[in-house]
Amino acid sequence: MLKRARLTYSLVATLVAWQISTAYAQVGDPTLRTDHPQYAGEGAFQTVADCVKFAVNGKQPLTEQEQAIAVYNWLLTHQWHLASPQEFCSPGRQPDTNAGHEDSIVYDAARARFSYGYGLCGTVHAWNEPYWQAAGFAARRRAFPGHTNSEIQYGGTWHAFDTDMAGLLFRQDGIVAGYEDIIADPTLAGSVKAPVPHYPFAWPGDFNGMKKGWLQVAKEPNKWYRMYNGGYECQPGIVNLRAGETFTRWFDPDHFGGPTKRRFWHHQPGGPFRDWTFANNGQPRHDGREHNARGNASYSNGEFVYQPDLAKAQFAKLGDKFSVTFTHWSPYVICGDPVDDANPMTGRATDGLIVSGKLHGEVQVDVSPDQGQTWTTIENPQLPLDLTERVKGRNGWHVRLLAAEPSSINEIKFTTTTQVCQAIYPRLRPGGSQVDYRAAARGVVAVLPNFGLAEEEVGKFEDVSRRSSNLAYRGRSAQSRLAYETTNNKPASTVFPIVSQHPLVEVRAAIRYQVRVPPPQGHDYCLEVSTDAGKTWQTFAKADIPKDNEFSSGWLAGAVNIADAKKNQALVRVTLYAGGHKTGLIDAQFYGIYEQPSSSTMKVEYGWLEAGKLKTHTESIPVGTQPHTWKIPTDDKIVDDFVRLSASRE
């Protein structure tokens, strides 16, 4: 029943708003890692550093090139070529993978790793930059005839590592060749080294096409732009399950009822799919016509089901009404079942967020896709209520229920369906599998500014009082790329608060900045954090823009540990300086990671098929137990079906 309860207040950015805690027990940051040789799950791939460690594990000691090829092979089996994913990164534009909206493309390697795993050449090579950097290599993208390539640096020179077309070429000394090597010796355009992949797709079509392209590079050596800072990692790969919440990952995209019931976030009949790929085919190998690059890559789904205990909910008084707000956030993008079976993006979609339950009387339902910065009231709501159109393409939602006595909320349940990158699913190993469980007791506060808001509303995400006088808010739209622009040639800055109900242990931030070509000397784009209300500041990320950069924007991302401060609020200051020229801020993303002890027991259930029959195994994990390891008896031939995490109500 809807009844008065004690009120909870929280500051969201600089706006005082109601934030209602709806559950006390929870399990923070539960992850699974199996002993599958390639697809061990989020417990192995939570960060780019984890991925690099997995790629080279057991292969020490390695030369720089051996390490690079190990990372290269990992990327080949975890990414594949398709239209680049798009999200609501550009206010005023509806994402659509069939449209070329560059500013809507996802460039965060973490978002890509958890929800997608596919993209076009320029996108995947941007994602690859933080992986290469985690492995100790400088990285950049390079223009190429009809393509965008990638180079990394070791041994004092640059080397071309193309994971999109899956090809490496070698110098006579056995070192991977780069642009300058092939320009100096065009015969290297056909210099391969089996079993290392050398453009196997549609063999020999792609090989011949790339060879022709390399010969053009050698013939016109000054045309091929060098592009730095195109990709980054920022979004935390953290799930937090509330008491009574379940998170099920379904490996097969046909789980919901076949091809006409698929739920995805991509504009393509049947959803994202690729058969020319090394994914799901073991260690990449290629020797002329012989290769294992004819794979079968698609996507999986995640399903969050949350039925809060209303007896423990807290309600706020808003005028003559009482309200309660429920929230969801995960690293997986919310998807939907497209009505036309092809386009859930600009077309209509269903079953991404379903609200069901029992309401009595007149209950108002409001929904927000942007952490409460904007709200839409649903007219005449009747349960079950499909809110997919309001939240698809996002990683979270807020749903607010308001009513006056004698109306009541008797029961409420939220079912959120997401797209899951197939390569992040923690797959079982045939012939017996080991599973490692860990719960790091962490949660996430996402602060993703809606730069489509008017100037008078920016206090919802910005501390306007700390904005320098020479920085003007422009607001982003389909016609305006910049969120902020400097009004003179001097350094400018502004501040974004991150507020949590629990002490913050880490802050992550990423910005996309405008930069001149060539970059001017003395430029300064940086991120700073303060945990003492702006009295002192600590720099945690500073842009490194090489002199030969030929790309007019860049991403700067960083993370900083602030656990010792034991504060629920942190400030992030963004500084923009183009070395005596005007500049601007294009985009910004902020995350706070908080620590909260797990207080629910966890049940982990695996399902798989043997000879077409469903097999299951359930493991119960007591409160606070981590890590926890167990064995699952599997046959020599299995098909992954589902894995479910369930947090108890205790």
XYZ file of C-alpha atoms in Angstrom:
650
model
C 0.000 0.000 0.000
C 1.085 3.573 -0.579
C 1.746 5.160 2.786
C 3.802 7.889 4.377
C 7.359 6.953 5.325
C 10.467 8.842 6.344
C 11.892 10.978 3.556
C 15.332 10.695 1.996
C 17.048 13.689 0.385
C 20.007 13.628 -1.981
C 21.800 16.206 -4.106
C 21.922 15.309 -7.784
C 24.556 17.515 -9.451
C 23.618 20.973 -8.165
C 19.896 20.326 -8.164
C 18.171 19.140 -4.987
C 15.961 16.209 -5.988
C 14.213 13.261 -4.411
C 16.195 10.047 -4.547
C 14.324 7.203 -2.924
C 16.047 4.086 -1.684
C 13.818 1.138 -2.489
C 15.858 -1.769 -1.143
C 18.321 -2.253 1.667
C 19.850 -5.629 0.800
C 21.898 -5.963 -2.380
C 24.875 -7.638 -4.048
C 27.340 -5.218 -5.598
C 29.469 -6.016 -8.632
C 28.926 -9.783 -8.901
C 31.033 -11.272 -11.699
C 31.566 -14.717 -13.153
C 34.702 -16.142 -14.724
C 34.857 -19.581 -16.270
C 37.833 -21.570 -17.530
C 36.709 -21.288 -21.147
C 39.908 -20.664 -23.153
C 38.496 -17.647 -25.021
C 35.128 -16.536 -23.626
C 35.616 -16.589 -19.867
C 33.110 -13.821 -19.075
C 33.041 -10.423 -17.408
C 35.131 -11.671 -14.491
C 38.020 -11.932 -16.953
C 37.191 -8.936 -19.151
C 35.883 -6.222 -16.824
C 38.559 -3.705 -17.911
C 40.932 -3.372 -20.860
C 43.793 -4.231 -18.511
C 41.996 -7.480 -17.611
C 41.617 -8.300 -21.308
C 45.294 -7.723 -22.042
C 46.284 -9.865 -19.063
C 44.025 -12.666 -20.314
C 45.419 -12.394 -23.845
C 49.046 -12.864 -22.758
C 48.435 -15.137 -19.741
C 50.621 -18.235 -19.705
C 52.714 -16.947 -22.585
C 55.467 -15.218 -20.606
C 58.109 -14.141 -21.222
C 57.111 -12.433 -24.446
C 58.887 -10.059 -26.768
C 57.046 -6.834 -27.536
C 55.895 -8.243 -30.855
C 54.757 -11.530 -29.341
C 52.718 -9.597 -26.794
C 51.239 -7.426 -29.543
C 50.235 -10.450 -31.626
C 48.655 -12.082 -28.560
C 46.502 -8.974 -28.015
C 45.801 -8.849 -31.761
C 44.486 -12.430 -31.740
C 42.306 -11.672 -28.704
C 40.793 -8.692 -30.513
C 40.121 -10.808 -33.617
C 38.026 -13.232 -31.567
C 36.131 -10.567 -29.596
C 35.289 -8.030 -32.315
C 33.866 -8.237 -35.804
C 32.963 -6.015 -38.741
C 29.492 -4.478 -38.956
C 27.894 -1.034 -38.954
C 29.148 0.802 -35.868
C 26.848 0.919 -32.818
C 25.131 4.187 -32.019
C 23.598 5.564 -28.842
C 22.114 8.873 -27.680
C 25.479 10.651 -27.785
C 24.277 13.564 -29.910
C 21.178 15.440 -28.687
C 18.645 16.049 -31.425
C 19.606 12.915 -33.337
C 17.907 9.548 -33.068
C 20.568 6.822 -33.273
C 20.403 4.715 -36.421
C 23.212 2.414 -37.535
C 22.046 2.833 -41.136
C 22.762 6.567 -40.944
C 26.227 8.091 -40.782
C 25.955 10.118 -37.571
C 29.598 10.175 -36.478
C 28.869 11.860 -33.148
C 26.296 9.170 -32.281
C 28.847 6.364 -32.625
C 30.038 4.616 -29.466
C 33.779 5.135 -28.920
C 33.977 3.789 -25.357
C 35.733 0.409 -25.499
C 33.912 -0.700 -22.341
C 30.470 0.005 -23.791
C 31.550 -1.850 -26.916
C 32.862 -4.845 -24.993
C 29.730 -5.321 -22.878
C 26.943 -4.566 -25.371
C 28.269 -4.842 -28.919
C 31.636 -6.214 -30.058
C 31.127 -5.069 -33.638
C 31.851 -1.901 -35.593
C 33.325 -0.485 -38.764
C 37.051 -0.083 -39.277
C 37.476 3.406 -37.840
C 35.402 2.516 -34.795
C 37.047 -0.763 -33.793
C 40.495 0.709 -34.316
C 39.496 3.580 -32.021
C 38.301 1.051 -29.413
C 41.612 -0.765 -29.752
C 43.653 2.250 -28.636
C 43.069 1.737 -24.877
C 43.849 -1.991 -25.247
C 47.166 -1.225 -26.922
C 47.928 1.435 -24.334
C 47.171 -1.018 -21.511
C 49.682 -3.372 -23.129
C 52.302 -0.613 -23.131
C 52.099 0.530 -26.759
C 51.373 3.946 -28.217
C 48.535 3.655 -30.731
C 46.932 5.649 -33.509
C 44.636 5.259 -36.475
C 45.818 5.816 -40.049
C 43.874 6.654 -43.164
C 43.982 4.012 -45.906
C 42.324 3.778 -49.337
C 38.632 3.134 -48.575
C 39.498 2.081 -45.028
C 40.834 3.219 -41.647
C 43.849 1.284 -40.421
C 45.701 1.143 -37.110
C 49.317 1.384 -35.998
C 51.099 0.695 -32.724
C 54.627 1.618 -31.711
C 57.392 -0.623 -30.412
C 61.091 -0.952 -31.057
C 61.207 2.717 -32.006
C 58.972 2.342 -35.089
C 55.288 2.055 -35.996
C 53.631 -1.208 -37.072
C 50.243 -1.712 -38.775
C 47.864 -3.941 -36.775
C 44.593 -4.167 -38.696
C 41.993 -6.072 -36.651
C 39.071 -5.026 -38.849
C 40.370 -6.623 -42.046
C 42.393 -9.113 -39.953
C 45.766 -8.721 -41.605
C 49.419 -8.335 -40.675
C 52.312 -7.923 -43.085
C 55.942 -8.590 -42.197
C 59.319 -7.082 -42.953
C 62.153 -9.326 -44.088
C 63.462 -9.437 -40.503
C 60.174 -10.902 -39.257
C 58.911 -7.692 -37.643
C 55.368 -6.521 -38.418
C 55.535 -3.848 -41.099
C 54.149 -0.343 -40.795
C 53.294 2.379 -43.265
C 56.858 3.676 -43.525
C 58.203 0.166 -44.114
C 55.809 -0.510 -46.987
C 56.343 2.955 -48.461
C 60.077 2.192 -48.495
C 59.581 -1.338 -49.879
C 56.238 -1.881 -51.683
C 56.957 -5.605 -52.128
C 56.025 -5.990 -48.453
C 52.382 -5.519 -49.499
C 52.296 -9.277 -50.084
C 54.674 -10.362 -47.328
C 52.704 -12.671 -45.022
C 53.651 -15.094 -42.281
C 51.294 -18.028 -41.771
C 49.491 -18.912 -39.545
C 49.150 -15.217 -38.612
C 45.986 -13.919 -40.339
C 46.597 -11.913 -43.515
C 43.244 -10.610 -44.774
C 41.418 -13.962 -45.071
C 37.844 -12.740 -45.543
C 36.334 -13.644 -48.935
C 39.734 -15.079 -49.812
C 41.521 -13.974 -51.901
C 39.333 -10.909 -52.517
C 40.199 -8.942 -49.380
C 43.867 -9.897 -49.606
C 44.120 -8.602 -53.165
C 42.137 -5.483 -52.307
C 44.381 -4.646 -49.359
C 47.503 -5.349 -51.417
C 46.268 -2.868 -54.001
C 45.596 -0.364 -51.227
C 49.091 -0.751 -49.790
C 50.605 -0.160 -53.216
C 48.589 3.053 -53.436
C 49.911 4.065 -50.001
C 53.457 3.535 -51.275
C 52.734 5.513 -54.445
C 51.160 8.464 -52.572
C 52.972 8.422 -49.210
C 51.805 11.798 -47.871
C 48.029 11.304 -48.065
C 47.364 9.038 -45.087
C 46.296 10.975 -42.006
C 47.575 10.129 -38.532
C 44.792 10.214 -35.952
C 45.283 9.983 -32.181
C 42.950 9.724 -29.172
C 39.995 8.339 -31.107
C 38.901 5.822 -28.476
C 38.904 5.451 -24.709
C 37.536 3.408 -21.796
C 35.345 4.959 -19.121
C 32.044 3.180 -18.411
C 32.344 0.774 -15.441
C 31.479 -2.833 -16.206
C 29.595 -3.152 -12.927
C 26.176 -4.630 -12.165
C 24.450 -4.066 -8.826
C 21.563 -6.386 -7.977
C 18.982 -5.236 -5.448
C 17.211 -7.595 -3.046
C 14.867 -9.813 -5.034
C 16.411 -8.895 -8.393
C 17.532 -11.430 -11.000
C 19.836 -10.971 -13.965
C 19.623 -13.639 -16.654
C 21.804 -13.755 -19.737
C 20.407 -15.750 -22.627
C 23.102 -16.879 -25.062
C 20.764 -17.602 -27.984
C 19.138 -14.495 -29.546
C 16.138 -16.681 -30.430
C 15.368 -17.357 -26.773
C 12.296 -15.091 -26.723
C 10.491 -17.061 -29.434
C 12.458 -17.210 -32.658
C 13.600 -14.701 -35.297
C 10.414 -12.605 -35.184
C 10.727 -12.128 -31.407
C 14.357 -11.100 -31.241
C 15.326 -8.118 -29.104
C 18.327 -6.060 -30.162
C 19.710 -2.535 -30.666
C 20.848 -2.373 -34.282
C 19.227 -1.561 -37.624
C 19.415 -4.880 -39.464
C 16.828 -7.597 -40.135
C 17.192 -10.221 -37.417
C 19.730 -8.186 -35.475
C 23.525 -7.875 -35.657
C 25.165 -10.880 -37.312
C 28.384 -11.712 -39.160
C 29.774 -14.907 -40.678
C 33.149 -13.585 -41.865
C 34.844 -13.474 -38.478
C 37.230 -15.393 -36.240
C 34.705 -15.214 -33.383
C 33.611 -18.562 -31.911
C 36.198 -20.460 -33.956
C 39.160 -20.940 -31.647
C 42.633 -19.452 -32.039
C 42.882 -17.486 -35.322
C 44.887 -19.226 -38.023
C 45.337 -18.529 -41.711
C 47.420 -20.020 -44.509
C 46.127 -19.007 -47.912
C 42.830 -20.756 -48.581
C 43.015 -22.530 -45.256
C 41.646 -20.479 -42.370
C 39.072 -20.500 -39.573
C 37.653 -17.059 -40.368
C 34.216 -18.312 -41.376
C 32.508 -17.951 -38.012
C 29.038 -17.256 -36.700
C 28.923 -14.133 -34.559
C 25.738 -12.592 -33.253
C 24.557 -11.187 -29.918
C 23.063 -12.370 -26.642
C 20.462 -10.848 -24.333
C 20.326 -9.834 -20.700
C 17.105 -9.704 -18.704
C 16.827 -7.867 -15.386
C 13.703 -8.639 -13.353
C 13.180 -6.482 -10.273
C 10.198 -6.779 -7.946
C 10.859 -4.471 -4.981
C 9.492 -5.161 -1.527
C 7.095 -2.234 -1.132
C 6.939 -2.758 2.613
C 10.559 -1.552 2.748
C 10.200 1.237 0.191
C 10.501 4.867 1.195
C 8.069 7.455 -0.110
C 8.547 11.192 -0.558
C 5.920 13.898 -0.133
C 5.482 16.057 -3.237
C 2.693 18.574 -2.708
C -0.502 16.668 -2.015
C 0.980 13.461 -3.440
C 3.408 10.832 -2.316
C 6.014 9.475 -4.717
C 8.494 6.653 -5.024
C 11.245 6.423 -7.638
C 12.752 3.201 -8.936
C 15.942 3.100 -10.984
C 17.982 0.801 -13.183
C 21.508 1.058 -14.565
C 23.845 -1.550 -16.046
C 26.735 -1.648 -18.536
C 24.397 -3.302 -21.064
C 22.340 -1.233 -23.532
C 18.532 -1.503 -23.347
C 17.157 -3.020 -26.542
C 13.763 -4.005 -27.922
C 11.784 -6.229 -30.271
C 11.403 -4.165 -33.469
C 7.865 -4.178 -34.814
C 9.249 -4.600 -38.347
C 11.821 -7.214 -37.157
C 14.640 -4.989 -38.417
C 14.750 -1.492 -36.931
C 14.318 -0.939 -33.186
C 16.200 2.360 -33.406
C 14.169 4.806 -35.512
C 11.345 2.292 -35.793
C 9.042 1.231 -32.964
C 10.159 -1.491 -30.546
C 8.623 -3.355 -27.612
C 9.661 -5.451 -24.597
C 12.705 -3.406 -23.602
C 11.108 -2.206 -20.354
C 7.866 -3.685 -19.072
C 6.262 -2.398 -15.869
C 3.719 -4.795 -14.417
C 1.924 -5.158 -11.096
C -1.216 -3.923 -9.385
C -2.202 -0.274 -8.986
C -5.349 0.965 -7.272
C -6.941 4.279 -8.150
C -5.144 7.095 -9.949
C -1.383 6.592 -10.023
C 0.785 8.848 -12.179
C 3.745 7.218 -13.949
C 6.739 9.319 -15.023
C 9.794 7.950 -16.834
C 13.265 9.419 -17.352
C 15.965 8.011 -19.676
C 18.699 10.409 -18.488
C 19.109 10.002 -14.711
C 16.190 12.292 -13.926
C 17.288 15.275 -16.033
C 14.103 15.078 -18.117
C 10.782 13.356 -17.418
C 7.814 12.208 -19.486
C 4.415 11.580 -17.914
C 2.575 8.552 -19.286
C -1.064 9.386 -19.936
C -3.656 7.013 -18.451
C -1.158 4.293 -17.509
C -2.466 0.747 -17.435
C -0.348 -2.165 -16.289
C 1.386 -3.967 -17.855
C 2.990 -0.881 -19.335
C 5.568 -1.033 -22.136
C 8.034 1.850 -21.781
C 10.552 0.623 -24.363
C 10.196 3.665 -26.609
C 11.156 5.919 -23.707
C 14.349 4.122 -22.664
C 15.707 2.059 -25.590
C 19.335 2.714 -26.479
C 20.130 3.762 -22.902
C 21.871 1.979 -20.063
C 19.351 2.927 -17.406
C 16.055 4.496 -16.468
C 14.154 6.194 -13.635
C 10.465 5.428 -13.123
C 8.535 7.604 -10.678
C 5.089 6.735 -9.318
C 2.929 9.455 -7.746
C -0.464 9.134 -6.095
C -2.693 10.632 -3.438
C -4.671 8.720 -0.841
C -6.663 6.514 -1.168
C -4.835 5.360 -4.337
C -2.197 2.693 -3.774
C 0.642 0.719 -5.294
C -0.047 -2.871 -4.309
C 2.592 -4.615 -6.418
C 5.185 -3.521 -8.965
C 7.690 -5.366 -11.178
C 10.197 -4.100 -13.746
C 11.547 -6.282 -16.572
C 14.415 -4.723 -18.524
C 15.902 -6.432 -21.581
C 19.374 -5.553 -22.817
C 21.658 -6.479 -25.658
C 24.756 -8.353 -24.487
C 27.941 -8.763 -26.487
C 28.221 -12.474 -27.200
C 31.929 -12.450 -26.331
C 31.310 -11.205 -22.750
C 28.991 -14.119 -21.894
C 30.769 -16.416 -19.352
C 30.715 -19.620 -21.381
C 31.079 -23.104 -19.984
C 33.940 -25.318 -21.061
C 33.107 -28.706 -22.593
C 34.322 -31.719 -20.660
C 33.824 -30.123 -17.248
C 33.986 -26.444 -16.377
C 35.143 -24.336 -13.452
C 33.333 -21.149 -12.422
C 34.820 -18.406 -10.249
C 32.428 -15.972 -8.561
C 33.388 -12.641 -7.053
C 31.364 -9.786 -5.579
C 33.420 -6.624 -5.156
C 30.633 -4.805 -3.254
C 30.565 -1.869 -5.666
C 27.887 0.142 -7.422
C 27.786 2.938 -9.992
C 26.431 6.476 -10.088
C 26.209 7.576 -13.726
C 26.329 11.299 -14.509
C 25.738 11.637 -18.249
C 24.942 15.280 -18.978
C 22.058 15.945 -21.330
C 23.635 18.709 -23.364
C 20.377 19.169 -25.234
C 18.943 21.053 -22.245
C 18.567 24.822 -22.244
C 20.976 27.076 -20.351
C 18.554 27.543 -17.449
C 18.507 23.767 -16.837
C 22.220 22.952 -16.876
C 22.292 23.068 -13.081
C 20.951 19.539 -13.271
C 24.445 18.320 -14.164
C 26.856 21.274 -13.853
C 27.981 23.449 -10.946
C 27.348 26.640 -12.890
C 28.841 28.820 -10.150
C 32.258 27.294 -10.852
C 32.178 27.827 -14.620
C 34.828 30.274 -15.830
C 33.510 33.493 -17.360
C 35.102 32.750 -20.738
C 33.251 29.470 -21.255
C 29.816 29.700 -22.882
C 27.222 26.945 -22.837
C 25.991 26.370 -26.397
C 23.906 23.244 -25.988
C 24.135 20.416 -28.477
C 21.676 19.653 -31.264
C 21.637 18.283 -34.783
C 22.855 21.731 -35.878
C 25.258 22.457 -32.998
C 28.129 20.102 -32.198
C 29.658 21.910 -29.229
C 28.233 21.744 -25.714
C 30.555 24.522 -24.495
C 32.761 26.971 -26.362
C 35.507 29.274 -25.140
C 34.876 32.962 -25.836
C 38.528 33.951 -25.984
C 41.941 32.348 -26.392
C 42.563 31.704 -22.694
C 42.100 28.526 -20.606
C 38.489 27.831 -19.586
C 36.925 25.361 -17.195
C 33.740 24.126 -15.602
C 32.810 21.632 -12.893
C 30.524 18.594 -12.767
C 29.468 17.079 -9.399
C 29.122 13.355 -8.738
C 26.899 12.523 -5.759
C 26.296 9.121 -4.191
C 24.273 7.779 -1.266
C 27.401 5.853 -0.241
C 31.091 6.824 0.041
C 32.774 7.048 -3.347
C 35.898 4.985 -3.954
C 36.623 5.915 -7.564
C 35.749 8.554 -10.132
C 35.900 8.018 -13.878
C 35.479 10.685 -16.527
C 35.769 11.133 -20.272
C 35.498 14.211 -22.456
C 35.594 14.811 -26.171
C 37.352 18.053 -27.030
C 37.863 20.130 -30.153
C 41.469 20.514 -31.317
C 43.163 22.380 -34.147
C 45.211 20.620 -36.834
C 48.119 20.704 -36.386
C 47.749 20.931 -32.593
C 49.135 24.188 -31.191
C 51.953 24.188 -28.680
C 51.005 24.672 -25.053
C 47.561 23.094 -25.348
C 46.055 21.847 -22.090
C 43.015 19.614 -21.868
C 42.785 18.008 -18.450
C 40.542 16.417 -15.823
C 40.849 17.148 -12.102
C 39.003 15.870 -9.041
C 38.217 17.479 -5.685
C 36.811 15.769 -2.602
C 36.894 18.856 -0.369
C 34.325 21.054 -2.138
C 36.876 22.588 -4.491
C 39.511 23.632 -1.964
C 42.140 21.404 -3.553
C 42.339 19.672 -6.920
C 44.159 16.600 -8.207
C 44.860 16.092 -11.918
C 44.029 12.558 -13.044
C 44.046 12.832 -16.846
C 45.879 15.115 -19.263
C 45.631 15.022 -23.058
C 48.716 13.892 -24.954
C 48.279 15.172 -28.511
C 51.326 14.419 -30.698
C 52.515 17.076 -33.119
C 51.610 14.940 -36.143
C 47.961 14.490 -35.100
C 45.598 15.221 -37.997
C 42.238 14.584 -36.305
C 40.121 17.584 -35.260
C 38.758 16.119 -32.024
C 39.975 13.745 -29.360
C 38.862 11.790 -26.308
C 40.474 12.194 -22.908
C 39.585 9.683 -20.197
C 40.875 8.833 -16.761
C 40.107 7.232 -13.421
C 41.188 8.168 -9.909
C 40.939 6.382 -6.565
C 39.355 8.607 -3.891
C 38.564 5.942 -1.276
C 40.698 7.603 1.398
C 38.518 10.724 1.313
C 35.460 8.771 2.493
C 33.146 11.291 0.840
C 29.776 10.881 -0.854
C 30.442 13.727 -3.269
C 33.255 14.572 -5.662
C 33.741 17.388 -8.141
C 35.294 16.902 -11.573
C 36.802 19.955 -13.228
C 37.218 20.022 -16.998
C 39.831 22.432 -18.365
C 40.020 23.376 -22.045
C 42.934 25.270 -23.569
C 43.966 25.188 -27.220
C 47.291 26.966 -26.842
C 46.060 30.468 -27.606
C 43.095 29.553 -29.808
C 39.395 29.095 -29.183
C 38.185 25.568 -28.527
C 35.191 23.669 -27.229
C 33.789 20.674 -25.378
C 31.811 18.220 -27.506
C 30.794 15.558 -24.999
C 31.396 14.474 -21.399
C 30.649 11.406 -19.288
C 31.185 10.874 -15.566
C 30.845 7.889 -13.241
C 31.221 7.507 -9.522
C 31.935 4.073 -8.104
C 30.821 3.553 -4.533
C 31.427 0.762 -2.072
C 28.585 -0.930 -0.219
C 28.922 -4.305 1.526
C 26.863 -7.064 -0.056
C 23.969 -8.042 2.179
C 22.052 -10.644 0.155
C 22.830 -14.250 -0.578
C 23.449 -15.025 -4.239
C 22.183 -17.927 -6.311
C 23.967 -18.701 -9.580
C 22.206 -20.987 -12.041
C 23.744 -22.211 -15.285
C 21.802 -23.809 -18.110
C 23.263 -25.569 -21.141
C 22.258 -28.144 -23.740
C 23.674 -31.626 -24.156
C 22.313 -33.591 -27.121
C 19.481 -31.078 -27.291
C 18.436 -31.573 -23.653
C 18.599 -28.816 -21.054
C 20.994 -29.370 -18.160
C 21.228 -27.042 -15.153
C 23.458 -26.470 -12.158
C 22.685 -24.189 -9.210
C 25.170 -22.806 -6.699
C 24.144 -20.893 -3.563
C 26.644 -18.395 -2.196
C 26.269 -17.042 1.375
C 26.331 -13.337 2.168
C 29.797 -11.831 1.921
C 31.392 -14.927 0.407
C 33.900 -14.068 -2.272
C 35.663 -15.422 -4.094
C 33.790 -18.701 -4.553
C 34.761 -21.487 -6.969
C 32.904 -24.589 -8.082
C 32.882 -27.232 -10.817
C 30.089 -27.928 -13.283
C 30.012 -31.353 -14.970
C 29.578 -30.783 -18.700
C 29.687 -33.169 -21.644
C 32.263 -33.010 -24.412
C 29.732 -31.272 -26.667
C 27.582 -28.524 -25.184
C 25.622 -25.448 -26.223
C 25.392 -22.513 -23.815
C 21.817 -21.550 -22.929
C 21.614 -19.200 -19.921
C 23.255 -18.018 -16.729
C 21.199 -16.397 -13.980
C 22.226 -14.374 -10.926
C 19.572 -14.013 -8.221
C 19.931 -11.797 -5.145
C 17.858 -12.935 -2.180
C 15.525 -10.641 -0.248
C 17.258 -11.281 3.084
